[in-house]
Amino acid sequence: MAAPVVALKGVGKIFDNGVAALAGLDLDVREGEFLTLLGPSGCGKSTALRMIAGLSTPTSGALVWRDGASPEVGFVFQEPTLMPWARVWNNVYLPLRLRGLSKAEAAPVVGKALALVGLAGFERAFPRELSGGMKMRVSIARALALRPPLLLMDEPFAALDEITRTRLNNDLLALKAELGTTIVFVTHSVFESVYLSTRIAVFSSRPGRIAETIEVSAPLARGEGFRLSSDYADCCGRASAALNAAMGGAP
Amino acid sequence: MISRDRFASVTLPLAVFCAALAAWEAMVRWREIPPYVLPAPSLIGATLVKDWGTLSGSLLVTLRITFEALLAAVIGGVGFAVFFAQWKWVERSFFPFAVILQVTPIVAIAPLLLVYLESETAVLVCAFLVAFFPILSNTALGLASADHNLVDLFDLYRASRFKQLIHLRLPAALPYFLGGLRIGGGLALIGAIVAEIAAGSAGQGAGLAFRIVEAGYRLNIPRMFAALVLISLTGILIFLLFTALSRLLLSRWHDSARERAN
Ligand SMILES: Nc1ncnc2c1ncn2[C@@H]1O[C@H](COP(=O)(O)OP(=O)(O)O)[C@@H](O)[C@H]1O
Ligand SMILES: [Mg+2]
């Protein structure tokens, strides 16, 4: 098998306040996969994701990058995290601007990113004029602006209503199919993890580590039909069982 | 709906204000209160017109000092706040000075400044000192309260501190700064007036406060009131100016300047 994009090897994290968030975490992120980190809240999923993003450093163990160093990475937070004073266009322009691109140079890229998330025509809106789902789309467009080969998403849809969330799940899969980006996605929803992923890493908590990984073999061209398939039900069952076991068998 | 809003927000307060003036006028006439005790509004108005030559000159002096002091306070306050935000040790070392300046009443400092400085400079420095702190502390707070996730995002894109300041911290601090500016604007006027009164009793200065002191010596009560009216109007003007500025700069994105939807 090809070398993973990044391998977390025996990674541990003890925060300054003494909280051991992760211990002995081994996790490979494979090229082109949709990997979901599934676990109860507080089990260290965000910490692991932030490490991959370079926003946090391990106190033990190491991250090994296939290409020697981290590639361009996109990050989507649980909140849209937009700059409220900037129009949608300028929010998506931000990563390009920080890379020194002029507005003229960035214009086609920003336009494409907005089109990808279905927000063409909203360039001049301010974030507060948008719904929660649309804000999250802007956030995704911003993360995609530099066309990162690796996209990290930390419970991006957790605060959205069910209908919007389902819609964004489908759109995210379409995006993934179009761009081929490797995605690491954090969620605490079993159903979301199964619907989206090619592989699920189930975390156990205190300290966080991988309890089990589950492969979801169905091809990523998934539609609503997939939710009705036995494959889906089967994977949900396995993921739930793994999650329960990881949480100490509590029902 | 609109006319009702307008009634509540403009017509009603205006009517109450006019009624208060009319009551004042009526009481002065009815009780035949002499002008050196309490002048009627009409007499104050007449004095404003009659003494406009002297008063307008003083008004300009007070306005100039207030705005010069405010400008200096904005430059100093924002400048120091940016320094504080970039280097924690600078903040730790210098913040005590700012606090000492803030908690010491300006009336107590003014005589000392008048010893050291020329009176007009002393007045300017007093007005600056009181306006400086709210602008500094508000801006420093604003710079520090940029969304943590956005700070992470800037780190993720390896943005320099300077770019983080320009594109993230300064815009995030804008509403706080404008709040500080509104407070500082009012305080600069107060500082200028207080210092002028301290200086005026030494026989110098020509601002509105000096006119009040001077008119007081001569028991020219209507003129004292006229100068007072001009000071109030200046205060109101400053308040309206910065409220309008806040609204202009923030209305599209910040909740503080949001028009409530029905
Ligand atoms: N900056 C921090 N300082 C101290 N403790 C932290 C910090 N960030 C997270 N933690 C702790 O680490 C544990 C894992 O947190 P997190 O990775 O956010 O979990 P999850 O994303 O799975 O909910 C939690 O107990 C949390 O309180
Ligand atoms: Mg989390």
Coordinates of C-alpha atoms and ligand atoms in Angstrom, one line a residue:
Chain A
M1 CA 0.0 0.0 0.0
A2 CA 1.2 3.5 -0.8
A3 CA 2.7 5.6 2.1
P4 CA 0.1 7.6 4.0
V5 CA -0.1 11.3 3.5
V6 CA 0.6 11.7 7.2
A7 CA 1.1 9.1 9.9
L8 CA 0.6 9.9 13.6
K9 CA 2.9 7.6 15.4
G10 CA 2.4 7.0 19.1
V11 CA 1.2 10.6 19.5
G12 CA 0.4 11.8 23.0
K13 CA -0.7 15.2 24.2
I14 CA -0.7 16.4 27.8
F15 CA -1.9 20.0 28.1
D16 CA -0.2 22.5 30.5
N17 CA -3.1 22.0 32.9
G18 CA -2.2 18.3 33.1
V19 CA -5.1 17.0 31.0
A20 CA -3.9 14.0 29.0
A21 CA -5.9 14.5 25.8
L22 CA -4.2 11.8 23.7
A23 CA -1.9 8.9 24.4
G24 CA -0.3 6.5 22.0
L25 CA -2.4 7.5 19.1
D26 CA -1.5 5.7 15.9
L27 CA -3.4 6.9 12.8
D28 CA -2.6 7.0 9.1
V29 CA -4.2 9.4 6.7
R30 CA -4.3 7.8 3.3
E31 CA -4.2 9.6 0.0
G32 CA -7.7 10.3 -1.4
E33 CA -9.6 8.9 1.5
F34 CA -12.5 10.4 3.5
L35 CA -11.5 9.6 7.0
T36 CA -13.8 10.3 9.9
L37 CA -12.7 10.6 13.5
L38 CA -15.7 9.5 15.5
G39 CA -16.0 9.6 19.3
P40 CA -17.7 11.1 22.3
S41 CA -16.9 14.7 23.0
G42 CA -13.8 15.4 25.0
C43 CA -12.0 12.3 23.6
G44 CA -9.3 14.3 21.8
K45 CA -10.6 14.4 18.2
S46 CA -10.1 18.1 17.8
T47 CA -6.7 17.9 19.4
A48 CA -5.7 15.2 16.9
L49 CA -7.0 17.3 14.0
R50 CA -5.3 20.5 15.2
M51 CA -2.0 18.5 15.3
I52 CA -2.4 17.5 11.7
A53 CA -3.0 21.2 10.9
G54 CA 0.1 22.2 12.8
L55 CA -1.9 24.2 15.3
S56 CA -0.8 22.0 18.2
T57 CA 2.3 20.0 18.8
P58 CA 2.5 16.5 20.3
T59 CA 4.1 16.1 23.7
S60 CA 5.2 12.6 22.7
G61 CA 5.3 10.7 19.5
A62 CA 5.5 12.3 16.1
L63 CA 3.8 13.1 12.9
V64 CA 5.5 11.7 9.8
W65 CA 4.6 13.4 6.5
R66 CA 5.0 11.5 3.3
D67 CA 6.5 14.4 1.5
G68 CA 8.7 15.5 4.4
A69 CA 6.6 18.4 5.4
S70 CA 2.9 19.2 5.6
P71 CA 1.2 20.1 2.3
E72 CA -1.2 23.0 2.0
V73 CA -4.0 22.3 4.4
G74 CA -7.6 23.6 4.6
F75 CA -9.4 23.8 7.9
V76 CA -13.1 24.2 8.6
F77 CA -14.1 24.9 12.2
Q78 CA -17.3 24.0 14.0
E79 CA -18.4 27.6 13.7
P80 CA -18.1 29.3 10.3
T81 CA -15.4 31.6 11.8
L82 CA -15.8 34.2 9.1
M83 CA -14.6 37.8 9.5
P84 CA -17.8 39.6 10.1
W85 CA -16.5 42.9 8.7
A86 CA -15.6 41.4 5.4
R87 CA -17.9 40.5 2.5
V88 CA -18.2 36.9 1.4
W89 CA -15.8 37.5 -1.5
N90 CA -13.2 39.0 0.8
N91 CA -13.6 36.1 3.3
V92 CA -12.8 33.6 0.6
Y93 CA -10.0 35.8 -0.7
L94 CA -8.3 35.7 2.7
P95 CA -6.0 32.7 2.3
L96 CA -5.0 34.0 -1.2
R97 CA -4.4 37.5 0.2
L98 CA -2.2 36.1 2.9
R99 CA -0.2 34.3 0.2
G100 CA 0.3 37.7 -1.5
L101 CA -2.1 37.4 -4.4
S102 CA -3.7 40.6 -5.7
K103 CA -7.5 40.8 -6.0
A104 CA -7.2 40.5 -9.8
E105 CA -5.1 37.4 -9.6
A106 CA -7.3 35.9 -7.0
A107 CA -10.6 36.7 -8.7
P108 CA -11.0 33.6 -10.8
V109 CA -10.0 31.3 -7.9
V110 CA -12.4 33.0 -5.5
G111 CA -15.2 32.8 -8.1
K112 CA -14.5 29.1 -8.7
A113 CA -14.4 28.3 -4.9
L114 CA -17.8 30.1 -4.4
A115 CA -19.3 28.3 -7.4
L116 CA -18.1 25.0 -6.0
V117 CA -20.1 25.5 -2.8
G118 CA -23.1 26.9 -4.7
L119 CA -22.7 30.5 -3.5
A120 CA -22.1 32.3 -6.8
G121 CA -24.0 35.6 -6.6
F122 CA -23.4 36.1 -2.9
E123 CA -20.0 37.7 -3.3
R124 CA -21.1 41.1 -1.9
A125 CA -23.1 39.8 1.1
F126 CA -21.9 40.2 4.6
P127 CA -21.7 37.0 6.8
R128 CA -24.5 38.1 9.0
E129 CA -26.9 38.4 6.1
L130 CA -26.5 34.6 5.5
S131 CA -28.1 31.6 7.0
G132 CA -26.0 29.2 9.1
G133 CA -25.7 26.7 6.3
M134 CA -24.6 29.4 3.8
K135 CA -22.0 30.7 6.3
M136 CA -20.6 27.2 6.5
R137 CA -20.5 27.0 2.7
V138 CA -18.4 30.2 2.7
S139 CA -16.1 28.7 5.3
I140 CA -15.7 25.6 3.1
A141 CA -15.1 27.8 0.0
R142 CA -12.4 29.6 2.0
A143 CA -10.8 26.3 3.0
L144 CA -10.7 25.2 -0.6
A145 CA -9.4 28.5 -2.0
L146 CA -5.8 27.3 -2.1
R147 CA -6.9 23.9 -3.4
P148 CA -5.3 22.1 -0.5
P149 CA -4.7 18.4 -1.1
L150 CA -5.7 17.8 2.5
L151 CA -8.9 19.2 4.0
L152 CA -9.5 19.1 7.8
M153 CA -13.0 19.6 9.1
D154 CA -13.9 19.8 12.8
E155 CA -17.6 19.0 13.3
P156 CA -18.5 21.5 10.6
F157 CA -22.1 20.7 10.5
A158 CA -22.8 20.0 14.2
A159 CA -24.6 23.3 14.7
L160 CA -26.8 23.1 11.7
D161 CA -30.4 21.8 11.4
E162 CA -31.0 18.3 10.1
I163 CA -32.2 19.4 6.7
T164 CA -29.3 21.7 6.0
R165 CA -26.9 19.2 7.4
T166 CA -28.1 16.4 5.0
R167 CA -27.8 18.8 2.1
L168 CA -24.3 19.8 3.0
N169 CA -23.3 16.2 3.5
N170 CA -24.4 15.5 -0.1
D171 CA -22.7 18.6 -1.4
L172 CA -19.5 17.7 0.4
L173 CA -19.4 14.3 -1.2
A174 CA -19.9 15.9 -4.6
L175 CA -17.0 18.3 -3.9
K176 CA -14.8 15.4 -2.8
A177 CA -15.7 13.6 -6.0
E178 CA -14.8 16.6 -8.1
L179 CA -11.6 17.7 -6.4
G180 CA -10.3 14.4 -5.1
T181 CA -9.2 16.1 -1.9
T182 CA -8.2 13.9 1.1
I183 CA -10.5 14.7 3.9
V184 CA -10.2 14.2 7.6
F185 CA -13.6 14.9 9.2
V186 CA -14.5 15.0 12.9
T187 CA -18.0 14.2 14.1
H188 CA -19.8 12.6 17.0
S189 CA -22.6 11.4 14.8
V190 CA -22.5 7.7 13.8
F191 CA -24.9 8.3 10.9
E192 CA -22.9 11.2 9.5
S193 CA -19.6 9.3 9.8
V194 CA -21.0 6.3 7.9
Y195 CA -22.7 8.3 5.2
L196 CA -19.6 10.3 4.4
S197 CA -16.5 8.2 5.0
T198 CA -14.5 5.6 3.4
R199 CA -13.0 4.9 6.8
I200 CA -14.0 5.6 10.3
A201 CA -11.5 5.8 13.2
V202 CA -13.5 5.3 16.5
F203 CA -11.9 7.1 19.4
S204 CA -12.0 6.0 23.0
S205 CA -11.5 8.6 25.6
R206 CA -9.4 9.6 28.6
P207 CA -6.8 9.6 27.2
G208 CA -7.8 9.5 23.5
R209 CA -6.7 6.7 21.2
I210 CA -8.1 4.7 18.4
A211 CA -10.3 1.9 19.6
E212 CA -11.3 0.5 16.2
T213 CA -11.2 1.4 12.6
I214 CA -14.1 0.6 10.2
E215 CA -13.9 0.5 6.5
V216 CA -17.0 1.7 4.6
S217 CA -16.6 0.0 1.3
A218 CA -19.5 1.5 -0.7
P219 CA -18.2 3.8 -3.5
L220 CA -18.3 7.5 -2.6
A221 CA -20.8 8.3 -5.3
R222 CA -23.5 8.0 -2.6
G223 CA -27.0 9.3 -2.8
E224 CA -29.9 9.3 -0.4
G225 CA -30.4 5.7 -1.6
F226 CA -27.3 4.7 0.4
R227 CA -29.0 5.6 3.6
L228 CA -31.6 2.9 2.9
S229 CA -29.0 0.2 1.9
S230 CA -28.2 -2.7 4.1
D231 CA -24.5 -1.8 3.8
Y232 CA -25.3 1.5 5.5
A233 CA -27.3 -0.1 8.3
D234 CA -24.6 -2.7 8.8
C235 CA -21.8 -0.1 9.0
C236 CA -23.9 2.1 11.4
G237 CA -24.4 -1.0 13.6
R238 CA -20.7 -1.7 13.7
A239 CA -19.8 1.9 14.3
S240 CA -22.3 2.2 17.1
A241 CA -21.1 -1.0 18.7
A242 CA -17.5 0.2 18.5
L243 CA -18.4 3.6 20.0
N244 CA -20.3 1.9 22.8
A245 CA -17.4 -0.4 23.5
A246 CA -15.0 2.6 23.4
M247 CA -17.1 4.4 25.9
G248 CA -16.8 1.5 28.3
G249 CA -19.8 -0.5 27.2
A250 CA -22.3 2.0 28.6
P251 CA -25.6 1.5 26.7
Chain B
M1 CA -45.5 52.5 11.7
I2 CA -42.8 54.9 10.6
S3 CA -44.6 58.0 11.6
R4 CA -45.2 56.4 15.0
D5 CA -41.5 55.6 15.4
R6 CA -40.7 59.1 14.4
F7 CA -43.2 60.5 16.9
A8 CA -41.6 58.5 19.7
S9 CA -38.0 59.2 18.8
V10 CA -38.1 62.8 17.6
T11 CA -41.4 64.7 18.1
L12 CA -42.0 63.6 21.7
P13 CA -38.6 64.4 23.2
L14 CA -38.6 67.7 21.3
A15 CA -42.0 68.6 22.7
V16 CA -41.0 67.8 26.2
F17 CA -37.8 69.8 25.9
C18 CA -39.7 72.8 24.5
A19 CA -42.3 72.5 27.3
A20 CA -39.5 72.5 29.9
L21 CA -38.0 75.7 28.3
A22 CA -41.4 77.3 28.3
A23 CA -42.0 76.4 31.9
W24 CA -38.6 77.9 32.8
E25 CA -39.5 81.1 30.9
A26 CA -42.9 81.3 32.5
M27 CA -41.6 80.8 36.0
V28 CA -38.9 83.5 35.6
R29 CA -41.5 86.0 34.3
W30 CA -44.2 85.1 36.7
R31 CA -42.0 85.1 39.9
E32 CA -40.1 88.1 38.5
I33 CA -36.8 86.4 39.2
P34 CA -33.9 88.8 38.5
P35 CA -31.5 87.8 35.7
Y36 CA -28.5 87.7 38.1
V37 CA -30.3 84.9 39.9
L38 CA -31.8 83.0 37.0
P39 CA -32.0 84.4 33.5
A40 CA -34.9 83.3 31.3
P41 CA -34.1 81.2 28.2
S42 CA -35.0 84.1 26.0
L43 CA -32.4 86.3 27.7
I44 CA -29.8 83.6 27.4
G45 CA -30.6 83.4 23.7
A46 CA -30.4 87.2 23.4
T47 CA -27.0 87.1 25.2
L48 CA -25.8 84.5 22.9
V49 CA -26.5 86.7 19.9
K50 CA -25.3 89.9 21.6
D51 CA -22.0 88.4 22.8
W52 CA -21.5 86.1 19.8
G53 CA -18.3 87.9 18.8
T54 CA -16.6 87.0 22.1
L55 CA -18.3 83.7 22.6
S56 CA -17.7 82.3 19.1
G57 CA -14.0 83.0 19.5
S58 CA -13.9 81.1 22.7
L59 CA -16.0 78.3 21.3
L60 CA -13.5 77.8 18.5
V61 CA -10.7 77.7 21.1
T62 CA -12.4 75.1 23.1
L63 CA -13.3 73.1 20.0
R64 CA -9.8 73.2 18.7
I65 CA -8.3 72.1 22.0
T66 CA -10.8 69.3 22.4
F67 CA -10.2 67.9 18.9
E68 CA -6.4 68.4 19.0
A69 CA -6.3 66.5 22.4
L70 CA -8.6 63.8 21.0
L71 CA -6.5 63.4 17.9
A72 CA -3.4 63.0 20.1
A73 CA -5.2 60.6 22.3
V74 CA -6.3 58.5 19.3
I75 CA -2.8 58.4 17.9
G76 CA -1.3 57.7 21.3
G77 CA -4.0 55.3 22.5
V78 CA -4.1 53.2 19.3
G79 CA -0.3 53.2 19.0
F80 CA 0.2 52.0 22.5
A81 CA -2.6 49.5 22.2
V82 CA -0.9 48.0 19.1
F83 CA 2.4 47.9 21.0
F84 CA 0.7 46.2 23.9
A85 CA -0.9 43.6 21.6
Q86 CA 2.4 42.8 19.9
W87 CA 4.6 42.5 23.0
K88 CA 3.1 41.3 26.3
W89 CA 6.0 42.6 28.3
V90 CA 5.5 46.1 27.0
E91 CA 1.9 45.9 28.2
R92 CA 3.0 44.6 31.6
S93 CA 5.6 47.4 32.0
F94 CA 3.6 50.3 30.8
F95 CA 0.0 49.6 31.8
P96 CA 0.5 50.8 35.5
F97 CA 1.4 54.2 34.2
A98 CA -1.7 54.4 32.1
V99 CA -3.7 53.3 35.2
I100 CA -2.1 55.9 37.5
L101 CA -2.9 58.6 35.0
Q102 CA -6.4 57.4 34.7
V103 CA -7.2 57.1 38.4
T104 CA -5.7 60.5 39.4
P105 CA -8.4 63.1 39.0
I106 CA -7.5 65.6 36.3
V107 CA -8.4 68.6 38.5
A108 CA -5.5 67.5 40.8
I109 CA -3.0 67.3 38.0
A110 CA -4.0 70.5 36.2
P111 CA -2.3 73.0 38.6
L112 CA 0.9 71.1 38.4
L113 CA 0.8 71.1 34.6
L114 CA 0.1 74.8 34.7
V115 CA 3.4 75.3 36.6
Y116 CA 5.4 73.3 34.1
L117 CA 3.7 74.3 30.8
E118 CA 2.4 77.3 29.1
S119 CA -1.3 77.5 29.9
E120 CA -2.7 76.5 26.5
T121 CA -0.3 73.5 26.3
A122 CA -1.3 72.5 29.8
V123 CA -5.0 72.6 28.9
L124 CA -4.2 70.5 25.8
V125 CA -2.3 68.0 27.9
C126 CA -5.1 67.7 30.4
A127 CA -7.7 67.1 27.8
F128 CA -5.3 64.5 26.2
L129 CA -4.7 62.7 29.4
V130 CA -8.4 62.1 30.2
A131 CA -9.2 61.0 26.6
F132 CA -6.2 58.8 26.2
F133 CA -7.0 56.0 28.7
P134 CA -10.5 54.9 27.4
I135 CA -9.2 54.8 23.9
L136 CA -6.1 52.9 24.9
S137 CA -7.9 50.4 27.1
N138 CA -10.8 49.8 24.7
T139 CA -8.5 49.4 21.7
A140 CA -6.2 47.0 23.7
L141 CA -9.3 45.0 24.7
G142 CA -10.5 44.9 21.1
L143 CA -7.1 43.8 19.7
A144 CA -7.0 41.0 22.3
S145 CA -10.5 39.8 21.6
A146 CA -10.2 38.7 18.0
D147 CA -11.9 35.3 17.4
H148 CA -9.5 32.6 18.5
N149 CA -10.4 30.4 15.6
L150 CA -9.6 33.2 13.2
V151 CA -6.2 33.6 14.9
D152 CA -5.7 29.9 14.4
L153 CA -6.6 30.3 10.8
F154 CA -4.1 33.0 10.3
D155 CA -1.5 30.8 12.0
L156 CA -2.5 28.0 9.7
Y157 CA -1.7 30.2 6.7
R158 CA 1.5 31.3 8.4
A159 CA 0.5 34.9 8.3
S160 CA 3.0 37.3 9.7
R161 CA 2.2 39.2 12.9
F162 CA 1.9 42.3 10.9
K163 CA -0.6 40.8 8.5
Q164 CA -2.5 39.4 11.5
L165 CA -2.6 42.9 12.9
I166 CA -3.8 44.5 9.7
H167 CA -6.3 42.0 8.5
L168 CA -7.6 40.6 11.8
R169 CA -6.8 42.4 15.0
L170 CA -7.4 46.0 13.9
P171 CA -10.8 45.3 12.2
A172 CA -11.8 43.2 15.2
A173 CA -10.9 46.1 17.5
L174 CA -12.8 48.7 15.5
P175 CA -16.1 48.5 17.5
Y176 CA -14.2 48.7 20.7
F177 CA -12.1 51.6 19.5
L178 CA -15.2 53.5 18.4
G179 CA -16.7 52.9 21.9
G180 CA -13.5 54.3 23.4
L181 CA -13.6 57.2 21.0
R182 CA -17.1 58.1 22.1
I183 CA -16.1 58.1 25.7
G184 CA -12.8 59.8 25.1
G185 CA -14.5 62.6 23.0
G186 CA -16.8 63.5 25.9
L187 CA -13.9 63.3 28.4
A188 CA -11.6 65.4 26.2
L189 CA -14.1 68.2 26.4
I190 CA -14.4 67.8 30.2
G191 CA -10.6 67.7 30.5
A192 CA -10.3 70.9 28.4
I193 CA -13.0 72.7 30.5
V194 CA -11.5 71.6 33.8
A195 CA -8.0 72.7 32.9
E196 CA -9.2 75.9 31.4
I197 CA -11.0 76.8 34.6
A198 CA -7.8 76.0 36.5
A199 CA -5.8 78.1 34.0
G200 CA -8.5 80.8 33.7
S201 CA -8.4 81.6 37.4
A202 CA -4.7 82.4 36.8
G203 CA -5.9 85.0 34.4
Q204 CA -5.0 83.3 31.1
G205 CA -6.8 81.3 28.4
A206 CA -9.7 82.3 26.2
G207 CA -11.9 79.2 25.9
L208 CA -15.5 78.8 26.9
A209 CA -14.7 77.8 30.5
F210 CA -12.6 81.0 30.8
R211 CA -15.7 83.0 29.8
I212 CA -17.7 81.3 32.5
V213 CA -15.1 82.1 35.1
E214 CA -14.8 85.7 33.8
A215 CA -18.6 86.2 33.6
G216 CA -18.8 84.8 37.2
Y217 CA -16.4 87.5 38.5
R218 CA -18.6 90.1 36.9
L219 CA -21.8 88.5 38.0
N220 CA -22.9 88.4 34.4
I221 CA -25.1 85.4 34.9
P222 CA -26.8 85.4 31.5
R223 CA -23.4 85.2 29.8
M224 CA -22.4 82.3 32.1
F225 CA -25.5 80.5 31.0
A226 CA -24.8 81.3 27.3
A227 CA -21.3 79.9 27.6
L228 CA -22.8 76.8 29.4
V229 CA -25.2 76.3 26.5
L230 CA -22.4 76.4 24.0
I231 CA -20.4 73.8 26.1
S232 CA -23.5 71.5 26.2
L233 CA -24.0 71.9 22.5
T234 CA -20.3 71.0 21.9
G235 CA -20.7 67.9 24.0
I236 CA -23.8 66.9 22.1
L237 CA -22.1 67.6 18.8
I238 CA -19.2 65.4 19.8
F239 CA -21.5 62.6 20.9
L240 CA -23.6 62.8 17.7
L241 CA -20.5 62.9 15.5
F242 CA -19.0 59.8 16.9
T243 CA -22.3 58.0 17.1
A244 CA -22.8 58.7 13.4
L245 CA -19.2 57.6 12.7
S246 CA -19.8 54.3 14.5
R247 CA -23.0 53.7 12.6
L248 CA -21.3 54.5 9.3
L249 CA -18.4 52.2 9.9
L250 CA -20.2 49.3 11.7
S251 CA -23.8 49.2 10.4
R252 CA -23.1 46.6 7.8
W253 CA -21.5 44.0 10.1
H254 CA -21.6 44.8 13.8
D255 CA -24.5 44.1 16.1
S256 CA -24.0 47.3 18.1
A257 CA -25.0 49.4 15.1
R258 CA -27.7 47.1 13.8
E259 CA -31.1 48.5 13.0
R260 CA -33.6 46.2 14.7
A261 CA -35.8 44.5 12.2
N262 CA -39.5 44.4 12.8
Ligands
LIG1 N1 -6.0 24.1 25.1 C1 -6.4 23.1 26.0 N2 -5.9 23.2 27.3 C2 -6.3 22.3 28.2 N3 -7.1 21.2 27.9 C3 -7.6 21.1 26.7 C4 -7.2 22.0 25.7 N4 -7.9 21.7 24.6 C5 -8.6 20.6 24.9 N5 -8.4 20.2 26.2 C6 -8.9 19.0 26.8 O1 -8.5 17.9 26.1 C7 -9.5 16.9 26.0 C8 -9.8 16.6 24.5 O2 -10.4 17.8 23.9 P1 -10.8 17.9 22.4 O3 -9.7 17.4 21.6 O4 -11.3 19.2 22.2 O5 -11.9 16.8 22.4 P2 -13.1 16.5 21.3 O6 -12.8 17.4 20.1 O7 -13.0 15.1 21.0 O8 -14.4 16.9 21.9 C9 -10.7 17.5 26.7 O9 -10.8 16.9 28.0 C10 -10.4 19.0 26.8 O10 -11.0 19.5 28.0
MG2 MG -14.0 19.0 19.3

